[in-house]
Coordinates of N, CA, C and O and ligand atoms in Angstrom, one line a residue:
N77 N 6.3 -16.8 6.9 CA 6.6 -16.0 8.1 C 5.3 -15.3 8.6 O 4.8 -14.4 7.9
V78 N 4.7 -15.7 9.7 CA 3.5 -15.1 10.1 C 3.6 -13.7 10.7 O 2.6 -13.0 10.9
S79 N 4.8 -13.2 10.9 CA 5.0 -11.8 11.3 C 5.6 -10.9 10.3 O 6.1 -9.9 10.5
E80 N 5.4 -11.4 9.0 CA 5.9 -10.5 7.9 C 5.0 -9.3 7.8 O 3.8 -9.3 8.1
R81 N 5.6 -8.1 7.5 CA 4.9 -6.9 7.4 C 4.9 -6.3 6.0 O 5.9 -6.5 5.3
T82 N 3.8 -5.6 5.6 CA 3.8 -5.0 4.3 C 3.2 -3.6 4.5 O 2.4 -3.3 5.4
Y83 N 3.6 -2.7 3.6 CA 3.1 -1.3 3.6 C 2.1 -1.2 2.5 O 2.4 -1.4 1.3
I84 N 0.9 -0.8 2.9 CA -0.3 -0.6 2.0 C -0.7 0.8 2.1 O -0.9 1.3 3.2
M85 N -0.9 1.5 1.0 CA -1.3 2.9 1.0 C -2.4 3.2 0.0 O -2.2 3.0 -1.2
V86 N -3.5 3.7 0.5 CA -4.5 4.2 -0.4 C -4.1 5.5 -1.0 O -3.7 6.4 -0.3
K87 N -4.0 5.6 -2.3 CA -3.5 6.8 -3.0 C -4.6 7.9 -3.0 O -5.7 7.6 -2.7
P88 N -4.2 9.1 -3.4 CA -5.2 10.2 -3.4 C -6.5 9.9 -4.1 O -7.6 10.4 -3.7
D89 N -6.4 9.2 -5.2 CA -7.7 8.9 -6.0 C -8.5 7.9 -5.2 O -9.8 8.1 -5.1
G90 N -7.9 7.0 -4.5 CA -8.6 6.0 -3.7 C -9.3 6.7 -2.5 O -10.4 6.4 -2.1
V91 N -8.6 7.7 -1.9 CA -9.1 8.4 -0.7 C -10.3 9.3 -1.2 O -11.4 9.2 -0.7
D92 N -10.1 10.0 -2.3 CA -11.2 10.9 -2.9 C -12.4 10.1 -3.3 O -13.5 10.6 -3.1
R93 N -12.2 8.8 -3.7 CA -13.4 8.0 -4.2 C -14.0 7.2 -3.0 O -14.9 6.4 -3.3
G94 N -13.5 7.5 -1.8 CA -14.2 6.9 -0.7 C -13.9 5.4 -0.5 O -14.7 4.6 0.0
L95 N -12.7 5.0 -0.9 CA -12.3 3.6 -0.9 C -11.4 3.2 0.3 O -11.0 2.0 0.3
I96 N -11.1 4.1 1.2 CA -10.3 3.7 2.4 C -10.8 2.5 3.1 O -10.2 1.5 3.3
G97 N -12.1 2.6 3.5 CA -12.7 1.5 4.3 C -12.8 0.2 3.5 O -12.5 -0.8 4.1
E98 N -13.1 0.3 2.2 CA -13.2 -0.9 1.4 C -11.8 -1.7 1.4 O -11.8 -2.9 1.5
I99 N -10.8 -0.9 1.2 CA -9.5 -1.5 1.0 C -9.0 -2.0 2.4 O -8.5 -3.2 2.5
L100 N -9.1 -1.2 3.4 CA -8.7 -1.7 4.8 C -9.5 -2.9 5.1 O -8.9 -3.9 5.6
S101 N -10.8 -2.9 4.8 CA -11.6 -4.0 5.2 C -11.2 -5.3 4.5 O -11.3 -6.4 5.1
R102 N -10.8 -5.2 3.3 CA -10.3 -6.5 2.6 C -9.2 -7.1 3.3 O -9.1 -8.3 3.4
F103 N -8.2 -6.3 3.7 CA -7.0 -6.8 4.4 C -7.4 -7.4 5.8 O -7.0 -8.4 6.2
E104 N -8.3 -6.7 6.5 CA -8.8 -7.1 7.8 C -9.5 -8.5 7.6 O -9.2 -9.4 8.4
K105 N -10.4 -8.6 6.7 CA -11.2 -9.8 6.5 C -10.4 -11.0 6.1 O -10.7 -12.1 6.4
R106 N -9.3 -10.7 5.3 CA -8.4 -11.8 4.9 C -7.7 -12.4 6.1 O -7.3 -13.6 6.0
G107 N -7.5 -11.6 7.1 CA -6.9 -12.2 8.4 C -5.7 -11.4 8.8 O -5.0 -11.8 9.8
F108 N -5.3 -10.4 8.0 CA -4.1 -9.6 8.4 C -4.4 -8.7 9.5 O -5.5 -8.2 9.7
K109 N -3.4 -8.4 10.3 CA -3.5 -7.6 11.5 C -3.0 -6.2 11.2 O -1.9 -6.0 10.7
L110 N -3.8 -5.2 11.4 CA -3.5 -3.8 11.2 C -2.5 -3.4 12.4 O -3.0 -3.5 13.6
I111 N -1.3 -3.0 12.1 CA -0.4 -2.6 13.2 C 0.0 -1.2 13.1 O 0.8 -0.7 14.0
A112 N -0.5 -0.4 12.1 CA -0.2 1.1 12.1 C -1.2 1.6 11.0 O -1.4 0.9 10.0
S113 N -1.6 2.8 11.2 CA -2.4 3.5 10.1 C -2.5 5.0 10.4 O -2.4 5.4 11.6
K114 N -2.6 5.8 9.3 CA -2.8 7.2 9.5 C -3.1 7.8 8.1 O -2.7 7.3 7.1
L115 N -3.8 9.0 8.2 CA -4.0 9.8 7.0 C -2.9 10.8 6.9 O -2.5 11.3 7.9
A116 N -2.3 11.0 5.7 CA -1.1 11.9 5.6 C -1.2 12.7 4.4 O -1.8 12.3 3.4
L117 N -0.5 13.9 4.4 CA -0.3 14.7 3.3 C 1.2 14.9 3.1 O 1.8 15.9 3.5
P118 N 1.8 13.9 2.5 CA 3.3 13.9 2.4 C 3.8 15.0 1.4 O 3.1 15.4 0.5
S119 N 5.0 15.5 1.7 CA 5.7 16.4 0.8 C 6.1 15.7 -0.5 O 6.2 14.5 -0.5
K120 N 6.4 16.5 -1.5 CA 6.9 15.9 -2.8 C 8.2 15.2 -2.5 O 8.5 14.1 -3.1
E121 N 9.0 15.8 -1.6 CA 10.3 15.1 -1.3 C 10.1 13.8 -0.7 O 10.9 12.8 -1.0
H122 N 9.1 13.7 0.2 CA 8.8 12.4 0.8 C 8.4 11.3 -0.2 O 8.8 10.2 -0.2
L123 N 7.5 11.8 -1.1 CA 7.0 10.9 -2.2 C 8.1 10.5 -3.1 O 8.2 9.3 -3.6
E124 N 9.1 11.4 -3.4 CA 10.2 11.1 -4.2 C 11.1 10.0 -3.6 O 11.7 9.2 -4.3
K125 N 11.2 10.1 -2.3 CA 11.9 9.0 -1.6 C 11.2 7.7 -1.7 O 11.9 6.6 -1.9
H126 N 9.9 7.7 -1.5 CA 9.1 6.5 -1.6 C 9.3 5.8 -3.0 O 9.4 4.6 -3.1
Y127 N 9.3 6.6 -4.0 CA 9.4 6.1 -5.4 C 10.8 6.3 -6.0 O 10.9 6.4 -7.2
A128 N 11.8 6.3 -5.1 CA 13.2 6.6 -5.6 C 13.6 5.7 -6.7 O 14.4 6.1 -7.6
D129 N 13.2 4.4 -6.7 CA 13.6 3.5 -7.7 C 13.1 3.8 -9.1 O 13.6 3.3 -10.1
L130 N 12.1 4.7 -9.2 CA 11.5 5.1 -10.5 C 11.9 6.4 -11.0 O 11.4 6.9 -12.0
K131 N 12.9 7.0 -10.3 CA 13.3 8.4 -10.6 C 13.6 8.7 -12.0 O 13.4 9.8 -12.6
E132 N 14.2 7.7 -12.7 CA 14.6 7.9 -14.1 C 13.5 7.6 -15.1 O 13.7 7.9 -16.3
R133 N 12.4 7.2 -14.7 CA 11.3 6.8 -15.6 C 10.6 8.1 -16.1 O 10.5 9.1 -15.4
S134 N 10.1 8.0 -17.3 CA 9.5 9.2 -18.0 C 8.2 9.7 -17.2 O 7.9 10.9 -17.2
F135 N 7.5 8.7 -16.6 CA 6.3 9.1 -15.9 C 6.5 9.6 -14.5 O 5.5 9.9 -13.8
F136 N 7.7 9.6 -14.0 CA 8.0 10.0 -12.6 C 7.4 11.3 -12.2 O 6.7 11.4 -11.2
P137 N 7.6 12.4 -13.0 CA 7.0 13.7 -12.6 C 5.5 13.6 -12.5 O 4.9 14.2 -11.5
D138 N 4.8 13.0 -13.4 CA 3.3 12.8 -13.3 C 2.9 12.0 -12.1 O 2.0 12.3 -11.5
L139 N 3.7 11.0 -11.8 CA 3.5 10.1 -10.7 C 3.5 10.9 -9.4 O 2.6 10.8 -8.5
I140 N 4.5 11.7 -9.3 CA 4.7 12.5 -8.0 C 3.6 13.6 -7.9 O 3.0 13.8 -6.9
R141 N 3.2 14.2 -9.1 CA 2.1 15.2 -9.1 C 0.8 14.5 -8.6 O 0.1 15.1 -7.8
Y142 N 0.5 13.4 -9.2 CA -0.7 12.6 -8.8 C -0.6 12.2 -7.3 O -1.6 12.4 -6.6
M143 N 0.5 11.7 -6.8 CA 0.6 11.3 -5.4 C 0.5 12.5 -4.5 O 0.2 12.3 -3.3
H144 N 0.8 13.7 -5.0 CA 0.8 14.9 -4.2 C -0.5 15.6 -4.3 O -0.7 16.7 -3.7
S145 N -1.5 15.1 -5.0 CA -2.8 15.8 -5.3 C -3.8 15.8 -4.1 O -4.8 16.4 -4.2
G146 N -3.5 15.0 -3.1 CA -4.4 14.9 -1.9 C -3.9 14.0 -0.9 O -2.8 13.4 -1.1
P147 N -4.6 13.8 0.2 CA -4.1 12.9 1.2 C -4.0 11.4 0.8 O -4.7 11.0 -0.1
V148 N -3.2 10.7 1.5 CA -3.0 9.3 1.3 C -3.3 8.6 2.6 O -3.2 9.3 3.7
F149 N -3.8 7.4 2.6 CA -4.1 6.7 3.8 C -3.0 5.5 4.0 O -3.0 4.6 3.1
C150 N -2.2 5.6 5.0 CA -1.1 4.7 5.1 C -1.4 3.6 6.1 O -1.9 3.9 7.2
M151 N -1.0 2.4 5.8 CA -1.3 1.2 6.7 C -0.2 0.3 6.7 O 0.5 0.1 5.6
V152 N 0.0 -0.4 7.8 CA 1.0 -1.5 7.8 C 0.1 -2.7 8.3 O -0.6 -2.7 9.3
F153 N 0.2 -3.8 7.5 CA -0.4 -5.1 7.9 C 0.6 -6.1 8.2 O 1.6 -6.2 7.5
E154 N 0.3 -7.0 9.1 CA 1.2 -8.1 9.5 C 0.4 -9.4 9.3 O -0.7 -9.5 9.7
G155 N 1.2 -10.4 8.9 CA 0.6 -11.8 8.7 C 1.4 -12.6 7.8 O 2.4 -12.2 7.2
L156 N 0.9 -13.9 7.6 CA 1.6 -14.8 6.8 C 1.7 -14.3 5.4 O 0.7 -14.0 4.7
D157 N 3.0 -14.3 4.9 CA 3.3 -13.9 3.5 C 2.6 -12.6 3.1 O 2.1 -12.4 2.0
A158 N 2.6 -11.6 4.0 CA 1.9 -10.4 3.9 C 2.2 -9.6 2.6 O 1.4 -9.1 1.9
V159 N 3.5 -9.7 2.2 CA 4.0 -8.9 1.0 C 3.4 -9.5 -0.3 O 2.7 -8.8 -1.0
K160 N 3.6 -10.8 -0.4 CA 3.2 -11.5 -1.6 C 1.6 -11.5 -1.7 O 1.1 -11.3 -2.8
T161 N 1.0 -11.8 -0.6 CA -0.5 -11.9 -0.6 C -1.1 -10.5 -0.8 O -2.1 -10.3 -1.5
G162 N -0.4 -9.5 -0.3 CA -0.9 -8.1 -0.5 C -0.8 -7.7 -1.9 O -1.8 -7.1 -2.5
R163 N 0.3 -8.1 -2.6 CA 0.4 -7.8 -4.0 C -0.7 -8.6 -4.8 O -1.3 -8.0 -5.8
A164 N -1.0 -9.8 -4.4 CA -2.0 -10.6 -5.1 C -3.4 -9.9 -4.9 O -4.2 -9.9 -5.9
M165 N -3.6 -9.4 -3.7 CA -4.9 -8.7 -3.5 C -5.0 -7.4 -4.2 O -6.1 -7.0 -4.6
L166 N -3.9 -6.8 -4.5 CA -3.9 -5.5 -5.3 C -4.2 -5.7 -6.7 O -4.8 -4.9 -7.4
G167 N -3.6 -6.7 -7.3 CA -3.7 -6.9 -8.8 C -2.4 -6.4 -9.4 O -1.5 -6.0 -8.8
A168 N -2.5 -6.3 -10.8 CA -1.3 -5.8 -11.6 C -1.2 -4.3 -11.5 O -2.2 -3.6 -11.2
T169 N 0.0 -3.8 -11.9 CA 0.2 -2.3 -11.9 C -0.9 -1.7 -12.8 O -1.4 -0.6 -12.5
N170 N -1.1 -2.3 -14.0 CA -2.1 -1.8 -14.9 C -3.4 -2.4 -14.6 O -3.6 -3.7 -14.8
P171 N -4.4 -1.7 -14.1 CA -5.7 -2.2 -13.7 C -6.4 -3.1 -14.8 O -7.1 -4.0 -14.4
L172 N -6.1 -2.7 -16.0 CA -6.8 -3.5 -17.1 C -6.2 -4.9 -17.2 O -6.9 -5.8 -17.7
A173 N -5.1 -5.1 -16.6 CA -4.5 -6.5 -16.5 C -4.8 -7.2 -15.2 O -4.3 -8.3 -15.0
S174 N -5.6 -6.5 -14.3 CA -5.9 -7.1 -13.0 C -7.2 -7.8 -13.1 O -8.2 -7.4 -13.6
A175 N -7.2 -9.0 -12.5 CA -8.4 -9.9 -12.4 C -9.5 -9.2 -11.6 O -9.2 -8.6 -10.6
P176 N -10.7 -9.3 -12.0 CA -11.8 -8.9 -11.1 C -11.6 -9.7 -9.8 O -11.2 -10.8 -9.8
G177 N -12.0 -9.0 -8.7 CA -11.7 -9.6 -7.4 C -10.5 -9.1 -6.7 O -10.4 -9.1 -5.5
T178 N -9.6 -8.5 -7.5 CA -8.5 -7.8 -6.9 C -8.9 -6.3 -6.7 O -9.9 -5.8 -7.3
I179 N -8.2 -5.6 -5.9 CA -8.5 -4.2 -5.6 C -8.5 -3.3 -6.9 O -9.4 -2.6 -7.2
R180 N -7.4 -3.4 -7.6 CA -7.3 -2.6 -8.8 C -8.3 -3.2 -9.9 O -8.9 -2.4 -10.7
G181 N -8.5 -4.5 -9.9 CA -9.4 -5.1 -10.9 C -10.8 -4.8 -10.6 O -11.7 -4.9 -11.5
D182 N -11.1 -4.4 -9.4 CA -12.5 -4.0 -9.1 C -12.8 -2.5 -9.1 O -13.9 -2.1 -9.3
F183 N -11.8 -1.7 -8.9 CA -12.0 -0.3 -8.7 C -11.2 0.7 -9.6 O -11.4 1.9 -9.4
A184 N -10.4 0.2 -10.5 CA -9.6 1.1 -11.3 C -9.5 0.7 -12.8 O -9.7 -0.4 -13.1
L185 N -9.1 1.7 -13.6 CA -9.0 1.5 -15.0 C -7.6 1.9 -15.6 O -7.1 1.3 -16.6
A186 N -7.0 2.9 -15.0 CA -5.8 3.5 -15.5 C -4.5 3.2 -14.6 O -4.6 3.3 -13.4
T187 N -3.4 2.9 -15.3 CA -2.2 2.7 -14.5 C -1.8 3.9 -13.6 O -1.4 3.7 -12.5
G188 N -2.0 5.1 -14.2 CA -1.7 6.3 -13.5 C -2.7 6.7 -12.4 O -2.6 7.8 -11.8
R189 N -3.8 5.9 -12.2 CA -4.8 6.1 -11.2 C -5.2 4.8 -10.6 O -6.4 4.4 -10.7
N190 N -4.2 4.0 -10.1 CA -4.5 2.7 -9.7 C -4.8 2.5 -8.2 O -4.7 1.4 -7.7
I191 N -5.2 3.6 -7.5 CA -5.8 3.7 -6.2 C -5.1 3.2 -5.0 O -5.4 3.6 -3.9
C192 N -4.1 2.3 -5.2 CA -3.5 1.7 -3.9 C -2.1 1.2 -4.2 O -1.8 0.7 -5.3
H193 N -1.2 1.4 -3.2 CA 0.1 0.9 -3.3 C 0.3 -0.3 -2.4 O -0.3 -0.4 -1.3
G194 N 1.2 -1.2 -2.8 CA 1.6 -2.3 -1.9 C 3.0 -2.7 -2.1 O 3.5 -2.7 -3.2
S195 N 3.8 -2.9 -1.0 CA 5.2 -3.2 -1.1 C 5.4 -4.5 -2.0 O 4.6 -5.4 -2.0
D196 N 6.5 -4.4 -2.8 CA 6.8 -5.5 -3.7 C 7.8 -6.6 -3.3 O 8.0 -7.6 -3.9
S197 N 8.4 -6.3 -2.1 CA 9.4 -7.3 -1.5 C 9.5 -7.0 0.0 O 9.1 -5.9 0.4
V198 N 9.9 -8.0 0.7 CA 10.0 -7.9 2.2 C 11.0 -6.7 2.5 O 10.8 -5.9 3.3
E199 N 12.1 -6.7 1.7 CA 13.1 -5.7 1.9 C 12.6 -4.3 1.7 O 12.8 -3.3 2.5
N200 N 11.8 -4.1 0.6 CA 11.2 -2.8 0.3 C 10.1 -2.5 1.3 O 9.9 -1.3 1.7
A201 N 9.4 -3.5 1.8 CA 8.4 -3.2 2.8 C 9.0 -2.6 4.0 O 8.5 -1.6 4.6
E202 N 10.1 -3.2 4.5 CA 10.7 -2.7 5.7 C 11.2 -1.3 5.5 O 11.1 -0.4 6.4
K203 N 11.8 -1.0 4.3 CA 12.2 0.4 4.0 C 11.0 1.4 4.0 O 11.1 2.5 4.5
E204 N 9.9 1.0 3.4 CA 8.7 1.8 3.3 C 8.1 2.1 4.7 O 7.7 3.2 5.0
I205 N 8.1 1.0 5.5 CA 7.5 1.2 6.8 C 8.4 2.2 7.6 O 7.9 3.0 8.4
A206 N 9.7 2.1 7.5 CA 10.6 3.0 8.2 C 10.4 4.4 7.7 O 10.4 5.4 8.5
L207 N 10.1 4.6 6.4 CA 9.9 5.9 5.8 C 8.6 6.5 6.2 O 8.5 7.7 6.6
W208 N 7.5 5.7 6.3 CA 6.2 6.3 6.5 C 5.8 6.2 8.0 O 5.0 7.0 8.4
F209 N 6.4 5.3 8.7 CA 6.1 5.2 10.1 C 7.4 5.2 11.0 O 7.7 4.2 11.6
P210 N 8.1 6.4 11.0 CA 9.3 6.4 11.8 C 9.0 6.2 13.3 O 9.8 5.8 14.1
E211 N 7.7 6.5 13.7 CA 7.3 6.3 15.0 C 7.1 4.8 15.4 O 6.9 4.5 16.5
G212 N 7.2 3.9 14.4 CA 7.1 2.5 14.6 C 5.6 2.0 14.5 O 4.7 2.7 14.3
T213 N 5.5 0.7 14.6 CA 4.2 0.0 14.5 C 3.9 -0.6 15.9 O 4.7 -0.7 16.8
L214 N 2.6 -1.1 16.0 CA 2.2 -1.6 17.3 C 2.4 -3.1 17.4 O 2.2 -3.8 16.4
Q215 N 2.6 -3.6 18.6 CA 2.6 -5.1 18.8 C 1.5 -5.4 19.7 O 1.3 -4.9 20.8
Y216 N 0.6 -6.4 19.2 CA -0.5 -6.9 20.0 C -0.9 -8.2 19.5 O -0.6 -8.5 18.3
K217 N -1.7 -8.9 20.2 CA -2.2 -10.2 19.8 C -3.7 -10.1 19.4 O -4.4 -9.5 20.1
L218 N -4.0 -10.8 18.3 CA -5.4 -10.9 18.0 C -6.0 -12.2 18.6 O -5.4 -13.2 18.5
S219 N -7.1 -12.1 19.3 CA -7.6 -13.3 20.0 C -8.0 -14.3 19.0 O -8.0 -15.5 19.3
Q220 N -8.3 -13.9 17.8 CA -8.7 -14.9 16.8 C -7.6 -15.6 16.0 O -7.8 -16.3 15.1
A221 N -6.3 -15.3 16.4 CA -5.2 -15.8 15.7 C -5.2 -17.3 15.5 O -4.9 -17.9 14.4
A222 N -5.7 -18.1 16.5 CA -5.8 -19.5 16.4 C -6.8 -20.0 15.4 O -6.9 -21.1 15.0
M223 N -7.7 -19.0 15.0 CA -8.8 -19.4 14.0 C -8.3 -19.0 12.6 O -8.9 -19.4 11.6
I224 N -7.1 -18.3 12.5 CA -6.6 -17.9 11.2 C -5.4 -18.7 10.8 O -5.2 -19.1 9.7
Y225 N -4.6 -19.1 11.9 CA -3.4 -19.9 11.6 C -3.5 -21.3 12.2 O -4.1 -21.4 13.3
E226 N -3.0 -22.3 11.6 CA -3.0 -23.7 12.1 C -2.0 -23.8 13.2 O -1.0 -23.1 13.3
Ligands
DAT495 P1 3.3 -1.0 -8.5 O1 2.5 0.2 -8.0 O2 2.3 -2.0 -9.1 O3 4.2 -1.5 -7.5 P2 5.5 0.3 -9.8 O4 6.2 0.3 -8.5 O5 6.3 -0.3 -11.0 O6 4.1 -0.4 -9.8 O7 5.1 1.8 -10.2 C1 4.6 2.7 -9.2 C2 3.5 3.5 -9.7 O8 4.0 4.2 -10.8 C3 2.4 2.6 -10.3 O9 1.5 2.2 -9.3 C4 1.7 3.6 -11.3 C5 2.9 4.3 -11.8 N1 3.4 3.7 -13.1 C6 4.1 2.5 -13.2 N2 4.4 2.2 -14.4 C7 3.8 3.2 -15.2 C8 3.8 3.5 -16.6 N3 4.3 2.7 -17.5 N4 3.1 4.6 -16.9 C9 2.5 5.4 -16.1 N5 2.6 5.3 -14.7 C10 3.2 4.2 -14.3
MG496 MG1 5.9 -0.7 -6.7

């Protein structure tokens, strides 16, 4: 599906370390279309909604504290298999298990400081996009689309 959407978010450690441009750039260069972006300082309640599936996990309080420690950079990218490919570009949850060449494999060492979020399914992507971008995303055509897709 060439119009699949995924939610990608640079976490507070990624923002602090100056990695917004690097991460955005990788998705741009891969061929994905940026259809929404913003810097945000979400409330703890908002972050708890984003990570609602993990509420019962022991690391949940630490996760929310970390995610609340500074601004995050929120992005929506559109393109072929955006969710699965976005996850592949991110690497594994534990950066030590992430191959070099992936975002976490190149820039992170600890699971609790893994610099970037990416949706793990199309269904969750749509939920996350609705949560972070209630104002919606943009529709436009890239002139280079014919050079990216057959
Ligand atoms: P991912 O971010 O790869 O989708 P996840 O959704 O399972 O991973 O977890 C969300 C975040 O929670 C993850 O990026 C880092 C943190 N986390 C996950 N598992 C953890 C663990 N076992 N210990 C500490 N933090 C963890
Ligand atoms: Mg996840």
